[in-house]
Coordinates of C-alpha atoms and ligand atoms in Angstrom, one line a residue:
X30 CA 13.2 1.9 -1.0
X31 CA 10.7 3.7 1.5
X32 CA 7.9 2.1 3.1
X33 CA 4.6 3.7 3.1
X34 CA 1.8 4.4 5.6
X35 CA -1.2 6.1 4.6
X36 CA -3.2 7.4 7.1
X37 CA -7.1 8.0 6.3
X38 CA -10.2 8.9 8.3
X39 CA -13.4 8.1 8.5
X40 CA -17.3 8.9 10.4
X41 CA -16.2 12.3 11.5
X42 CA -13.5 15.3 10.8
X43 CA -11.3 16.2 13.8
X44 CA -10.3 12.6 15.2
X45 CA -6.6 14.1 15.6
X46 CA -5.4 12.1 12.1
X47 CA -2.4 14.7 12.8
X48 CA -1.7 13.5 16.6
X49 CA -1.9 10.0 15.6
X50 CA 0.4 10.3 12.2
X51 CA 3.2 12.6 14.2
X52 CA 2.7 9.9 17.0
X53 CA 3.1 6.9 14.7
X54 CA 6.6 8.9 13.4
X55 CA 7.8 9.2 17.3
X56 CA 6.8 5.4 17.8
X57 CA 9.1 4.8 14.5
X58 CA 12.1 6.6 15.6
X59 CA 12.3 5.4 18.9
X60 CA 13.1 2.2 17.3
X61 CA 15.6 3.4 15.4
X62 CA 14.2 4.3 11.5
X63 CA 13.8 7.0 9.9
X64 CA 10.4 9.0 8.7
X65 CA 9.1 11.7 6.4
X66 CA 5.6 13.1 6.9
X67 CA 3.2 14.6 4.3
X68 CA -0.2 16.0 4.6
X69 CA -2.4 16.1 1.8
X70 CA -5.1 18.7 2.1
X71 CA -8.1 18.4 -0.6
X72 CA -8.5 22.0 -0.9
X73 CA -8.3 23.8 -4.0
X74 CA -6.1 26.6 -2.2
X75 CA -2.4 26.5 -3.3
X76 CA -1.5 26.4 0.8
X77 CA -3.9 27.9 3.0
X78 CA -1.7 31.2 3.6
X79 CA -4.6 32.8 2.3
X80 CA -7.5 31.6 4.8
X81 CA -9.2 32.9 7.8
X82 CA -7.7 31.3 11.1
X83 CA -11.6 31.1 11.3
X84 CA -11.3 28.4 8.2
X85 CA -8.7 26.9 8.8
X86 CA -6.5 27.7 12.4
X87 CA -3.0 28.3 12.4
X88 CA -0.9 28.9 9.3
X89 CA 2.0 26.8 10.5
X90 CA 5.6 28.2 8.5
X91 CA 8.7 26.1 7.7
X92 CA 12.1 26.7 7.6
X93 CA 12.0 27.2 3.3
X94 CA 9.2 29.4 4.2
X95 CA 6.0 27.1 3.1
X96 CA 2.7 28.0 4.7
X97 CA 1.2 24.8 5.5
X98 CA -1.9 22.9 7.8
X99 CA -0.9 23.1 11.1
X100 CA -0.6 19.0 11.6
X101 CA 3.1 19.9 10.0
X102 CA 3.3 21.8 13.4
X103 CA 2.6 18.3 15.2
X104 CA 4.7 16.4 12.7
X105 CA 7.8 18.4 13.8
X106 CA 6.7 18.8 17.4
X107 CA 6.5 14.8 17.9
X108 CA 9.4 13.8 15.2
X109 CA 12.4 14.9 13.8
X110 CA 11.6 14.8 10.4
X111 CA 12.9 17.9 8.1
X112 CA 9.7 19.1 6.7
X113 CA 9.5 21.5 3.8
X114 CA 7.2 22.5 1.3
X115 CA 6.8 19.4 0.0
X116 CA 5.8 17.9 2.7
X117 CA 1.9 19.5 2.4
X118 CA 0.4 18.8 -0.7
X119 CA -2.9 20.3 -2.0
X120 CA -5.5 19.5 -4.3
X121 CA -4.8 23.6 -5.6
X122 CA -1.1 22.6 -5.3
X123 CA -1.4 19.2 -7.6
X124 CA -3.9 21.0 -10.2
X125 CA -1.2 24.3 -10.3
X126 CA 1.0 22.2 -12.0
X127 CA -0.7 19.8 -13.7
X128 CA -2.9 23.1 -15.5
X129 CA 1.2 24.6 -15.8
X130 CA 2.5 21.6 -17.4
X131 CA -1.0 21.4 -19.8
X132 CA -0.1 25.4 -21.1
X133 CA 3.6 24.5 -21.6
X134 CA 2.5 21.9 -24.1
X135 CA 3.8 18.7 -22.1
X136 CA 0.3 16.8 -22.6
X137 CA 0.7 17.7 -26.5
X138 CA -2.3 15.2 -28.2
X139 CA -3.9 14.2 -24.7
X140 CA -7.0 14.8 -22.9
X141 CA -6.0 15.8 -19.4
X142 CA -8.1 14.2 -16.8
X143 CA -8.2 13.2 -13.3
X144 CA -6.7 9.9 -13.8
X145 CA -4.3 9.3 -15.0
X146 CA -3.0 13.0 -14.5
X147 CA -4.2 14.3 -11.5
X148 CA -3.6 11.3 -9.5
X149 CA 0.1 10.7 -11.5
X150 CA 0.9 14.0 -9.9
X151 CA -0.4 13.2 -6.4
X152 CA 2.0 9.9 -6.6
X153 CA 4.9 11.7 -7.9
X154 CA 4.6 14.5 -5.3
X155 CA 4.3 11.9 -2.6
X156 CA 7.4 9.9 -3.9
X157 CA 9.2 13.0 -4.7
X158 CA 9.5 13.4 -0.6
X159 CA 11.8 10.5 -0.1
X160 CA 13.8 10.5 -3.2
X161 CA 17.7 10.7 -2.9
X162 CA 17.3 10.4 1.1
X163 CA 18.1 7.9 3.6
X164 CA 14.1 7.5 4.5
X165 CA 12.9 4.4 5.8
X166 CA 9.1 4.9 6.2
X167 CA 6.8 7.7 4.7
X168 CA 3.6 8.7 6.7
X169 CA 1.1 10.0 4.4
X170 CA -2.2 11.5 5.6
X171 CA -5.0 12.2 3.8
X172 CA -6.8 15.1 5.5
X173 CA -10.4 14.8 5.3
X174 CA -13.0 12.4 5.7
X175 CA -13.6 9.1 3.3
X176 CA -16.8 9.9 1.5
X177 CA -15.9 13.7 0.3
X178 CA -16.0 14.0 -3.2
X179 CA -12.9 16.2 -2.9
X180 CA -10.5 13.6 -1.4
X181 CA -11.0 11.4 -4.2
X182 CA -8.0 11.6 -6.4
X183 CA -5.8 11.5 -3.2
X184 CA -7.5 7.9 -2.1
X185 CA -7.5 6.8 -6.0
X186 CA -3.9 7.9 -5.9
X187 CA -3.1 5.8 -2.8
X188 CA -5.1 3.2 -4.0
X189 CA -2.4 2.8 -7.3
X190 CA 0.5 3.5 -5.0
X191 CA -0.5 0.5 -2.8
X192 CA -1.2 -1.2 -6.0
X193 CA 2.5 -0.6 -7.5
X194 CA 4.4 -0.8 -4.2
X195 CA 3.0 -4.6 -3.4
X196 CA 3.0 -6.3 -0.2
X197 CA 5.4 -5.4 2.6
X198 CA 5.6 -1.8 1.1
X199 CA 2.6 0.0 2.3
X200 CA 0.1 -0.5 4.6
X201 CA -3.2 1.8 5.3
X202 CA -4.7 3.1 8.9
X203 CA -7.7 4.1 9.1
X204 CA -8.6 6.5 11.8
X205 CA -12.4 6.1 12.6
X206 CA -14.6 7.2 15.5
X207 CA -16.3 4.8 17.5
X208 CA -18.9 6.6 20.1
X209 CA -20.4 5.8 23.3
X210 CA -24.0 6.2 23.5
X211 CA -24.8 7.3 26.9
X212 CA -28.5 6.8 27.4
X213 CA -27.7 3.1 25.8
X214 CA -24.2 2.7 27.8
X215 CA -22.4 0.9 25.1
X216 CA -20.4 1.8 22.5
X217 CA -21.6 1.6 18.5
X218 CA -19.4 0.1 15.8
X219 CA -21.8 0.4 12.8
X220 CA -20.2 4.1 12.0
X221 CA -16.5 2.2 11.9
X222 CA -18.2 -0.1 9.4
X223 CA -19.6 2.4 7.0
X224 CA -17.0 4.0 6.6
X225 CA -14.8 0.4 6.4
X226 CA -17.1 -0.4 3.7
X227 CA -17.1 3.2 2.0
X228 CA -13.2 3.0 1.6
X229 CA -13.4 -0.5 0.2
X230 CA -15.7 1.1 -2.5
X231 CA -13.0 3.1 -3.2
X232 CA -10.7 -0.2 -3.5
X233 CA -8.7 0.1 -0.2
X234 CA -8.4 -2.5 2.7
X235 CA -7.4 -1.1 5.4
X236 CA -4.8 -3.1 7.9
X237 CA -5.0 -1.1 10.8
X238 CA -7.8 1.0 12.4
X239 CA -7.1 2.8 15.1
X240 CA -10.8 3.3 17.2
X241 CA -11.1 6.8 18.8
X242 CA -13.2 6.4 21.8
X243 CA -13.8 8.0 25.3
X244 CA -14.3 4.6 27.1
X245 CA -11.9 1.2 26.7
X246 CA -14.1 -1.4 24.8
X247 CA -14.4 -4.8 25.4
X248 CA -13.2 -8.3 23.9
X249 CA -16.1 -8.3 21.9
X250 CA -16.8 -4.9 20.4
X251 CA -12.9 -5.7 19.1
X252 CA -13.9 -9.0 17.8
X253 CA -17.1 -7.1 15.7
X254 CA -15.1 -4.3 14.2
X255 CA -12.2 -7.0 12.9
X256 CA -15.1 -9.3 11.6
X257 CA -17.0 -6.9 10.1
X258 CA -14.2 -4.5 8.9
X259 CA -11.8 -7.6 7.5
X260 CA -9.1 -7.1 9.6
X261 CA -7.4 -8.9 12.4
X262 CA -7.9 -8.5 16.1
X263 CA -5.1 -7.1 17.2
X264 CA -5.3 -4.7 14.3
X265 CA -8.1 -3.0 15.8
X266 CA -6.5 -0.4 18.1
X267 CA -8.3 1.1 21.0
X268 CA -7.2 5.2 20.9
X269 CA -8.4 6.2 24.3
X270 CA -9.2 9.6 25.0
X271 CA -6.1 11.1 26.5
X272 CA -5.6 14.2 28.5
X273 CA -2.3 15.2 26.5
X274 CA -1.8 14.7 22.9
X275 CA 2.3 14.1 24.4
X276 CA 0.7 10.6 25.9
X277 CA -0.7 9.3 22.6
X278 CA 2.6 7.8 21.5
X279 CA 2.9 5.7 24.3
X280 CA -1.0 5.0 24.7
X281 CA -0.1 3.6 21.3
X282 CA 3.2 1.8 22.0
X283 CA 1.1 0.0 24.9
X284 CA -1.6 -0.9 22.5
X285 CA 1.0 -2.8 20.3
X286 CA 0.5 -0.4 17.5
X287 CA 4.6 -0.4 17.0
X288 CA 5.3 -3.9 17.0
X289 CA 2.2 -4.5 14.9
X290 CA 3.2 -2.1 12.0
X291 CA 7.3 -3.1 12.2
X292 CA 5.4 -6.9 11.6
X293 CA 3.4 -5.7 8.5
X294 CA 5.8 -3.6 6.8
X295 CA 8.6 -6.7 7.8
X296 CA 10.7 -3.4 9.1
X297 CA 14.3 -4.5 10.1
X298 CA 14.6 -2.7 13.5
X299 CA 15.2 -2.6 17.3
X300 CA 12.2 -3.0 19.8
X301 CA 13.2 0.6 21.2
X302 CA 12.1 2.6 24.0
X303 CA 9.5 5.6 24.8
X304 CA 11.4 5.8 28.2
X305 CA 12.8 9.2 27.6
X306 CA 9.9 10.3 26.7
X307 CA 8.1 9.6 29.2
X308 CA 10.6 10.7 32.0
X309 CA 11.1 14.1 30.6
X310 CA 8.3 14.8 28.9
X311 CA 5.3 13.4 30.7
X312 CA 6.7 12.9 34.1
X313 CA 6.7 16.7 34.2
X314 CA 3.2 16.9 32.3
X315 CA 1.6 15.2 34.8
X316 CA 3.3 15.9 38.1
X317 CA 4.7 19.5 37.8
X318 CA 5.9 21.0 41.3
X319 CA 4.8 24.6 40.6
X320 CA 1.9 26.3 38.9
X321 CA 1.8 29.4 36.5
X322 CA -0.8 31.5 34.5
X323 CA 0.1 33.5 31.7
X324 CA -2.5 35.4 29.6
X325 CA -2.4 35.1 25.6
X326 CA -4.0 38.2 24.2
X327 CA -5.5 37.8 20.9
X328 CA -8.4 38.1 18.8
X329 CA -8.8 34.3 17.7
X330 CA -9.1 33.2 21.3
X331 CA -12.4 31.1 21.0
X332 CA -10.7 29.2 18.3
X333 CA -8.9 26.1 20.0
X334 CA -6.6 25.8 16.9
X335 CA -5.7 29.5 15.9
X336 CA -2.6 29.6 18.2
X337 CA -1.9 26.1 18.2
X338 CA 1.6 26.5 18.2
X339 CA 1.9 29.2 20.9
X340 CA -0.2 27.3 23.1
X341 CA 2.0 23.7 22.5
X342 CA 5.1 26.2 23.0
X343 CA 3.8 27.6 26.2
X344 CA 3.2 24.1 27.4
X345 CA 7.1 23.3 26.8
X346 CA 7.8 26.3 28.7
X347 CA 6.3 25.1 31.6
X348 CA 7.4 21.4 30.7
X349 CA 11.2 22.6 31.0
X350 CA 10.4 24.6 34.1
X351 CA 8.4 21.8 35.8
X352 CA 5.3 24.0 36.0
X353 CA 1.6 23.1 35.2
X354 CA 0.7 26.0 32.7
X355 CA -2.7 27.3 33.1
X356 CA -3.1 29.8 29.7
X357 CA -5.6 32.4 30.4
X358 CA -7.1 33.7 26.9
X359 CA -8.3 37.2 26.4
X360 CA -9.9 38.3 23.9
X361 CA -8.3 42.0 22.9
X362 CA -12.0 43.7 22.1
X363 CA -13.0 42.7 25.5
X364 CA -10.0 44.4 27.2
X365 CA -11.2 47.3 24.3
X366 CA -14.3 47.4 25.7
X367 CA -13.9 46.7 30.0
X368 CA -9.9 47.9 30.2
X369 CA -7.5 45.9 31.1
X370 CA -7.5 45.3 34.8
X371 CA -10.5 42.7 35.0
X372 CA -8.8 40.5 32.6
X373 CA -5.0 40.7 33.2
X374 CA -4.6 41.5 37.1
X375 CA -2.6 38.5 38.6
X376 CA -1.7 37.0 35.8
X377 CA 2.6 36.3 35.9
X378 CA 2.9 36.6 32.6
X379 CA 1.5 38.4 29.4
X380 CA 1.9 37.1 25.4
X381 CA 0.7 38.9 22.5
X382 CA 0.6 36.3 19.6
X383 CA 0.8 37.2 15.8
X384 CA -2.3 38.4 13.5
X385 CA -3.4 40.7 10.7
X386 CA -5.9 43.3 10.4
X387 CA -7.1 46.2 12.7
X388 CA -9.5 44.2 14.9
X389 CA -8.5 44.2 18.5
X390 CA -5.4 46.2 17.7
X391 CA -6.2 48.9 20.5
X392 CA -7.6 46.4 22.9
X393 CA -3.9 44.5 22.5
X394 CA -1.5 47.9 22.6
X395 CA -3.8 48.3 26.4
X396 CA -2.6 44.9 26.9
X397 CA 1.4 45.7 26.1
X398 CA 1.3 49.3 28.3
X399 CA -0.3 47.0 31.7
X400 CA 2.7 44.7 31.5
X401 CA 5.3 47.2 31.0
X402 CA 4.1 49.3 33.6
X403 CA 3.4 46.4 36.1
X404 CA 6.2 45.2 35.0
X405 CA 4.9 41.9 34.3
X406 CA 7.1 39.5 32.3
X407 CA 6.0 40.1 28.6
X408 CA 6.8 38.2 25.3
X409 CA 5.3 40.1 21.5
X410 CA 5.5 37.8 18.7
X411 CA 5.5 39.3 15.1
X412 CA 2.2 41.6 15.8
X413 CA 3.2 41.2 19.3
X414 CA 6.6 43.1 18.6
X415 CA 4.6 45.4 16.6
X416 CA 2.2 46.3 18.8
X417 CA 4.8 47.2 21.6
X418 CA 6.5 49.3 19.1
X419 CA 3.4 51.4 19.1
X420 CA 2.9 52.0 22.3
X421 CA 6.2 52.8 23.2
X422 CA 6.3 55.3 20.9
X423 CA 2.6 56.1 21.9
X424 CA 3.1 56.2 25.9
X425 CA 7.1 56.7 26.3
X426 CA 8.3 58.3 23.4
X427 CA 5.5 60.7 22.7
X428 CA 4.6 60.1 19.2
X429 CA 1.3 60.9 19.7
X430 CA -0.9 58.5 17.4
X431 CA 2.0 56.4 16.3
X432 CA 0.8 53.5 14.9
X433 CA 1.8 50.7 12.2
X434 CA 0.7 51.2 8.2
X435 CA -1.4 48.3 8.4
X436 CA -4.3 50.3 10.6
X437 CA -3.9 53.2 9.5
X438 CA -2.2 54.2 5.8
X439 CA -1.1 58.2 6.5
X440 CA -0.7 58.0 10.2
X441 CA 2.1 60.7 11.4
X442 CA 4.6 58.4 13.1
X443 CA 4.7 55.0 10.9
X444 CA 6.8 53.5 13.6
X445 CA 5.7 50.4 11.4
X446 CA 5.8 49.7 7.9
X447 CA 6.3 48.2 4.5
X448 CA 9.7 47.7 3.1
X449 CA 10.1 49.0 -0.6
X450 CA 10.1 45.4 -2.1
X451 CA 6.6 44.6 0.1
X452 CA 4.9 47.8 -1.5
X453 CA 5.1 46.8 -5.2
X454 CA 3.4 43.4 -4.6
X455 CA -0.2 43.3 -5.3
X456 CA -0.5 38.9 -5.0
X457 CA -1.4 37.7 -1.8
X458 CA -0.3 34.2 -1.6
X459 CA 3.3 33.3 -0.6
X460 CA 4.2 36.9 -0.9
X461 CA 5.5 37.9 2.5
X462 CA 8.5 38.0 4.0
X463 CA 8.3 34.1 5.0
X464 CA 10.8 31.4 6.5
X465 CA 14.2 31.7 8.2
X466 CA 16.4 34.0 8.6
X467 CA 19.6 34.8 10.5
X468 CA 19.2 36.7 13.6
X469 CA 22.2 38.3 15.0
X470 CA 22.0 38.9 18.8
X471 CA 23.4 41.5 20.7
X472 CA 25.6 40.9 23.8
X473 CA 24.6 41.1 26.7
X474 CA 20.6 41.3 26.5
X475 CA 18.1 38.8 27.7
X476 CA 17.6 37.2 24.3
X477 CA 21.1 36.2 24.3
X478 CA 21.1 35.0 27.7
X479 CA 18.4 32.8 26.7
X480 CA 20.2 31.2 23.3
X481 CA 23.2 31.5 24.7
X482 CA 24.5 32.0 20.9
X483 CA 25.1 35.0 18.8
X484 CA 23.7 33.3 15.5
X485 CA 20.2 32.2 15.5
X486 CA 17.6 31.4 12.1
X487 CA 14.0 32.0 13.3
X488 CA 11.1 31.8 11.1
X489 CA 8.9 34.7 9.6
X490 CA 5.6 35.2 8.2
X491 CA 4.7 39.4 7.8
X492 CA 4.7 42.0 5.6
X493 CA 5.6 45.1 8.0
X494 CA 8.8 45.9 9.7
X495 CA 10.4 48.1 12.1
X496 CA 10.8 51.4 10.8
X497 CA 14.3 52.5 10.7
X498 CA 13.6 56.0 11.1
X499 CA 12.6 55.6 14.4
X500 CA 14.9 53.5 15.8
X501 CA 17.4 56.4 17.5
X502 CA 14.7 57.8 19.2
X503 CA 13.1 54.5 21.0
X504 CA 16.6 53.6 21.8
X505 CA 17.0 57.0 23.6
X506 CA 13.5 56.2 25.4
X507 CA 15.2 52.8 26.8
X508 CA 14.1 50.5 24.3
X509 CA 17.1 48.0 23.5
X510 CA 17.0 46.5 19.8
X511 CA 18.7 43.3 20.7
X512 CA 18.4 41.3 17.2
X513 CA 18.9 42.5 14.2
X514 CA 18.8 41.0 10.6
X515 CA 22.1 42.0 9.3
X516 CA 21.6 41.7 5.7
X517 CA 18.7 44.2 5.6
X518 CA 19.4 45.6 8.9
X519 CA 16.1 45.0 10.2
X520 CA 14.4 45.1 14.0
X521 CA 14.3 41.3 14.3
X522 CA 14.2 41.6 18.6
X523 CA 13.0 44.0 21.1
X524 CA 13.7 44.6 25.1
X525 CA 13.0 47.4 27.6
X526 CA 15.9 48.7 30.1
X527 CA 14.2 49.1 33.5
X528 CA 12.2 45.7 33.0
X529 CA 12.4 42.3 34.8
X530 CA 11.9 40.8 31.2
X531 CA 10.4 42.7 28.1
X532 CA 10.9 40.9 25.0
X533 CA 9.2 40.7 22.0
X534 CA 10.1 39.3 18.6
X535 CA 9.4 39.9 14.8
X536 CA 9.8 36.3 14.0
X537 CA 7.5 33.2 15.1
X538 CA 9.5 31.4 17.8
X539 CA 6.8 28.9 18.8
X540 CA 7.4 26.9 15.3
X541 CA 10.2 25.8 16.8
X542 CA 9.5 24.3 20.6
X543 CA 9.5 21.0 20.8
X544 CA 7.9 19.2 24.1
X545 CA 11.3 17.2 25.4
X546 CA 13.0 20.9 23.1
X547 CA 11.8 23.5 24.3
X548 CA 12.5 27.4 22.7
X549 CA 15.4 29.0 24.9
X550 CA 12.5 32.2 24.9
X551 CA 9.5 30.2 26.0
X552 CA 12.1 28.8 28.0
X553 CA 13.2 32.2 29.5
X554 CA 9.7 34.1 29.7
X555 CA 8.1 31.2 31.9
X556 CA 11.5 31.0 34.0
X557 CA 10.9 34.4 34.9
X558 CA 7.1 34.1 34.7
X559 CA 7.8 31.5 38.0
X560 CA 9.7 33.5 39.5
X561 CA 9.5 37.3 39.3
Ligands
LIG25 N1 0.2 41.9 10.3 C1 1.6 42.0 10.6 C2 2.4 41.9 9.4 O1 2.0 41.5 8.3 C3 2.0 40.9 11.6 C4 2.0 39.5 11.0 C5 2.0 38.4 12.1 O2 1.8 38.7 13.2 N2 2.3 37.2 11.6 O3 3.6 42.3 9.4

C-alpha cells in the first residue's frame, strides 16, 4: 500500500509548494522508491485550459493530453513520475462528477453535500492515482493557502485520509513563510504559528514544516516554531532562498529533510545519493564555461510564469551545452511599435513561444523575418511555427497578406487554418487538438540530426494547422517540411534551406526537457546558438 504526503501551505501564496513537492519526489527516488504526484487546485474550472496566462501562467499538457497547473511541469522536470490527467485534480473537476453521478441517479434517496460526497470524491480521486501500480509514496499538494474557504473540502478530505490511513501511512508538510524584518533585523515566526494554529482548526497536525526564508535562522527561532507549532526540532526545516530551483533538492537533502521523512513514514529504503545531480546538473548551473543570450519573443513576457516551461527548457539547453543562459524577453508590441533592431541586434539566438489571439501577432512575424534574414539561429514553437509560416509566405513566397484564420477569418492566402473536425466545435475546454502524437522525421534535416530517430511523440495544444494547400509552393520557396504527422498528414516541423538553423515546430517541445534530460531541439538550437 502507498504512503502518503500531503503538502499544504500557509501565510502567503507562491512559497514554491510545487518546487518543494517535485523536490521531495527527487529526494525519494534517489533513494530508491517510487512516487506519484497530484496537484489539487480549488478552482471551480474543470482544468485551467480555459484561463488567461494572466490568471493563471502556463497551461502545462501531458502526454494523454490533460491541460493542467504548471507545478505538473516541475513534477516531471524534477521526477520521473508518469503524470496524467489524474494527477491534477480540481475542485470544478471533483464537483463534474459528483453533479454527473447526482443526474444519473447514483445518490437515489440522499441529500448530496460536501461531506460526505464532495470530500469521498477528493479521496477516491487521490487513491485512484496509485491503484494497480507499483507506487511507494504519493505526494499530494494542496494548492492554495490554509484559511481560503475554497480549499476546504481538499484539507477535510486529507484530514479523513490521514484519519483512515493511521500512523506510518501519511504524514503532512506544511510549507509556511517565515520573513525577515529588515528595520528590526530578525526574523518573525508568529505568521508560521497562525497558520499552524489555523490548520489544527481544521484538525491537522502537521509533522514537518519546511520555513521559507531569505536568511538561515538560529537555534532558537527553530526551538520557538517546534514549541509553539507542536512539532519536533529537527522537523522544522530551514528552506533557504536558493538561486536555482535545481539546488532545492539537495538544500533539502542537507537539511535532513530525506532521512527525516524515510523515519516517519518507517520507509524500507537505501540512504541514496544526489551526487549525479549535482555533478551534471548543478556543477554546470553554477560554473558554465561559455555564455549565451537568446531572445524569447512573446506577449506574456512580464509574466514570470507564462513560459515557464520554455524558460526551464532553455536553461537545459544551456545546461547540456555548459553555457550560462541569459534569456532576453521582448515583448512583440514593442518590436510593433520601435522595429525590431533595438530589441533583437546581438542576440545568438531567437524563440517565438506558443499563444492565442491577435495581440502582438505582427510585432512576432517582424521578429521571424530579422532572424531568417540575419540568419540567426531560430526555433517557432506552435504559434511560433505558425507565425513563420506567414511570413514566409508573406516575404519569400509572395502571398501578399497571407496570414493564419485565427487573425483574420477571410484572408486570401490561409496559409493557416482549421481542420474540418476543429470547425464544427463550438466548446472550449479540452477541445483542441491536445497531447502526443507521432512525428515522423524526414532524413536528413536538422530535426533529425538532433533526435537522431525517425519516430518521435511530441505533445500538442492548438486548434490551427498547416494548410496543405500551400505546402508545394513554400517547398519550392526553400522551405523544408521535415516532420509530418502521418495519420493526418499534417505540417508537424518546419526548416529553411540556406539557413545555419531554422526550425520551428507545431508541437510544444519544452514539456519535455528535463534539467540532467535535456530536449535533443533545445539541445540543438543552443549548440548552434554558441556557436554560429
Ligand atoms: N493559437 C494557435 C492555435 O490555436 C497556436 C496555439 C499555441 O501556440 N499553443 O493553433
Amino acid at each position: 500500500m502507498a504512503k502518503y504526503i500531503f503538502v499544504t501551505g500557509g501565510v502567503v501564496s507562491s512559497l514554491g509548494k510545487g518546487i518543494a513537492s517535485a523536490s521531495i519526489g527527487k529526494l525519494l527516488e534517489s533513494r530508491g522508491l517510487k512516487v506519484a504526484l497530484i496537484k489539487c487546485d480549488p478552482y471551480i474550472n474543470v482544468d485551467p485550459g480555459t484561463m488567461n496566462p494572466y490568471q493563471h501562467g502556463e497551461v502545462y499538457v501531458t502526454d494523454d493530453g490533460a491541460e493542467t497547473d504548471l507545478d505538473l511541469g516541475h513534477y516531471e522536470r524534477f521526477t520521473n513520475a508518469k503524470l496524467t490527467k489524474d494527477n491534477n485534480i480540481t475542485t470544478g473537476k471533483i464537483y463534474y462528477s459528483v453533479i454527473s453521478k447526482e443526474r444519473k441517479g447514483d445518490y437515489l434517496g440522499k441529500t448530496v453535500q460536501i461531506i460526505p460526497h464532495i470530500t469521498d470524491e477528493i479521496k477516491n480521486s487521490i487513491k485512484k492515482v496509485s491503484y494497480g501500480k507499483k507506487v511507494d509514496v504519493v505526494i499530494v499538494e494542496i494548492g492554495g493557502t490554509v484559511g481560503d474557504i475554497e480549499g476546504l473540502p481538499f484539507l477535510e478530505a486529507i484530514r479523513q485520509l490521514k484519519l483512515e490511513l493511521g500512523r506510518d501511512y501519511s504524514i503532512n508538510i506544511h510549507v509556511t513563510l517565515v520573513p525577515y524584518i529588515r528595520s528590526a533585523g530578525e526574523i518573525k515566526t508568529k505568521p508560521t504559528q497562525h497558520s499552524v494554529g489555523t490548520l489544527r482548526e481544521i484538525g491537522i497536525s502537521p509533522d514537518i514544516i519546511l520555513c521559507r526564508t531569505e536568511k538561515r535562522f538560529t537555534k532558537e527561532a527553530r526551538e520557538k516554531i517546534a514549541l509553539f507549532c507542536n512539532v519536533d526540532k529537527e522537523a522544522v526545516i530551514p528552506a533557504i532562498d536558493v538561486k536555482s530551483v535545481y539546488e532545492v533538492p539537495c538544500v533539502f537533502r542537507k537539511e535532513g529533510l530525506g532521512r527525516l521523512i524515510v523515519r516517519l513514514l518507517n520507509l524500507k529504503c537505501e540512504e541514496g545519493t544526489l551526487s549525479g545531480w549535482e555533478n551534471t546538473v548543478l556543477k554546470r548551473l553554477k560554473l558554465p564555461s561559455k555564455e549565451v543570450q537568446i531572445a524569447v519573443v512573446g506577449k506574456y513576457i512580464t509574466l514570470r510564469d507564462a513560459y515557464k516551461s520554455i524558460y526551464e527548457a532553455l536553461i537545459h539547453g544551456g545546461i547540456a551545452n555548459d553555457a550560462r543562459l541569459r534569456i532576453k524577453k521582448v515583448d512583440s508590441e514593442d518590436i510593433e511599435k520601435n522595429g525590431t533592431q533595438k530589441y533583437l541586434e546581438g542576440v545568438k539566438g531567437i524563440l517565438i513561444p506558443g499563444g492565442f489571439g491577435n495581440r502582438g501577432i505582427e510585432g512576432k512575424i517582424k521578429a521571424v523575418e530579422f532572424a531568417r534574414e540575419n540568419k540567426i539561429p531560430f526555433l517557432g514553437i506552435c504559434l511560433g511555427m505558425q507565425t513563420a509560416v506567414i511570413e514566409f509566405a508573406r516575404n519569400v513566397c509572395g502571398l501578399k497578406h497571407a496570414n493564419s484564420t485565427e487573425f483574420k477569418q477571410n484572408t486570401k492566402y490561409p496559409v493557416i487554418s482549421l481542420l474540418g473536425e476543429q470547425k464544427k466545435i463550438k466548446a472550449k475546454g479540452a477541445t483542441m487538438r491536445l497531447g502526443a502524437y507521432e512525428c515522423r522525421l524526414k532524413k536528413p534535416s536538422k530535426a533529425y540530426s538532433a533526435y537522431r530517430r525517425e519516430k518521435v511523440y511530441e505533445r500538442h495544444r492548438h486548434r490551427y494547422e498547416f494548410n496543405n494547400n500551400y505546402r508545394q509552393i513554400l517547398e519550392k520557396n526553400g522551405m523544408i517540411f521535415s516532420g509530418t504527422y502521418p495519420k493526418g498528414n499534417l505540417v508537424e516541423l518546419i526548416e529553411l534551406k540556406n539557413h545555419p538553423w531554422f526550425v520551428a515546430c507545431q508541437f510544444h517541445p519544452e514539456f519535455k526537457s528535463k534539467p540532467d534530460k535535456v530536449h535533443p531541439l533545445f539541445c540543438a538550437f543552443i549548440h548552434v546558438a554558441l556557436n554560429h
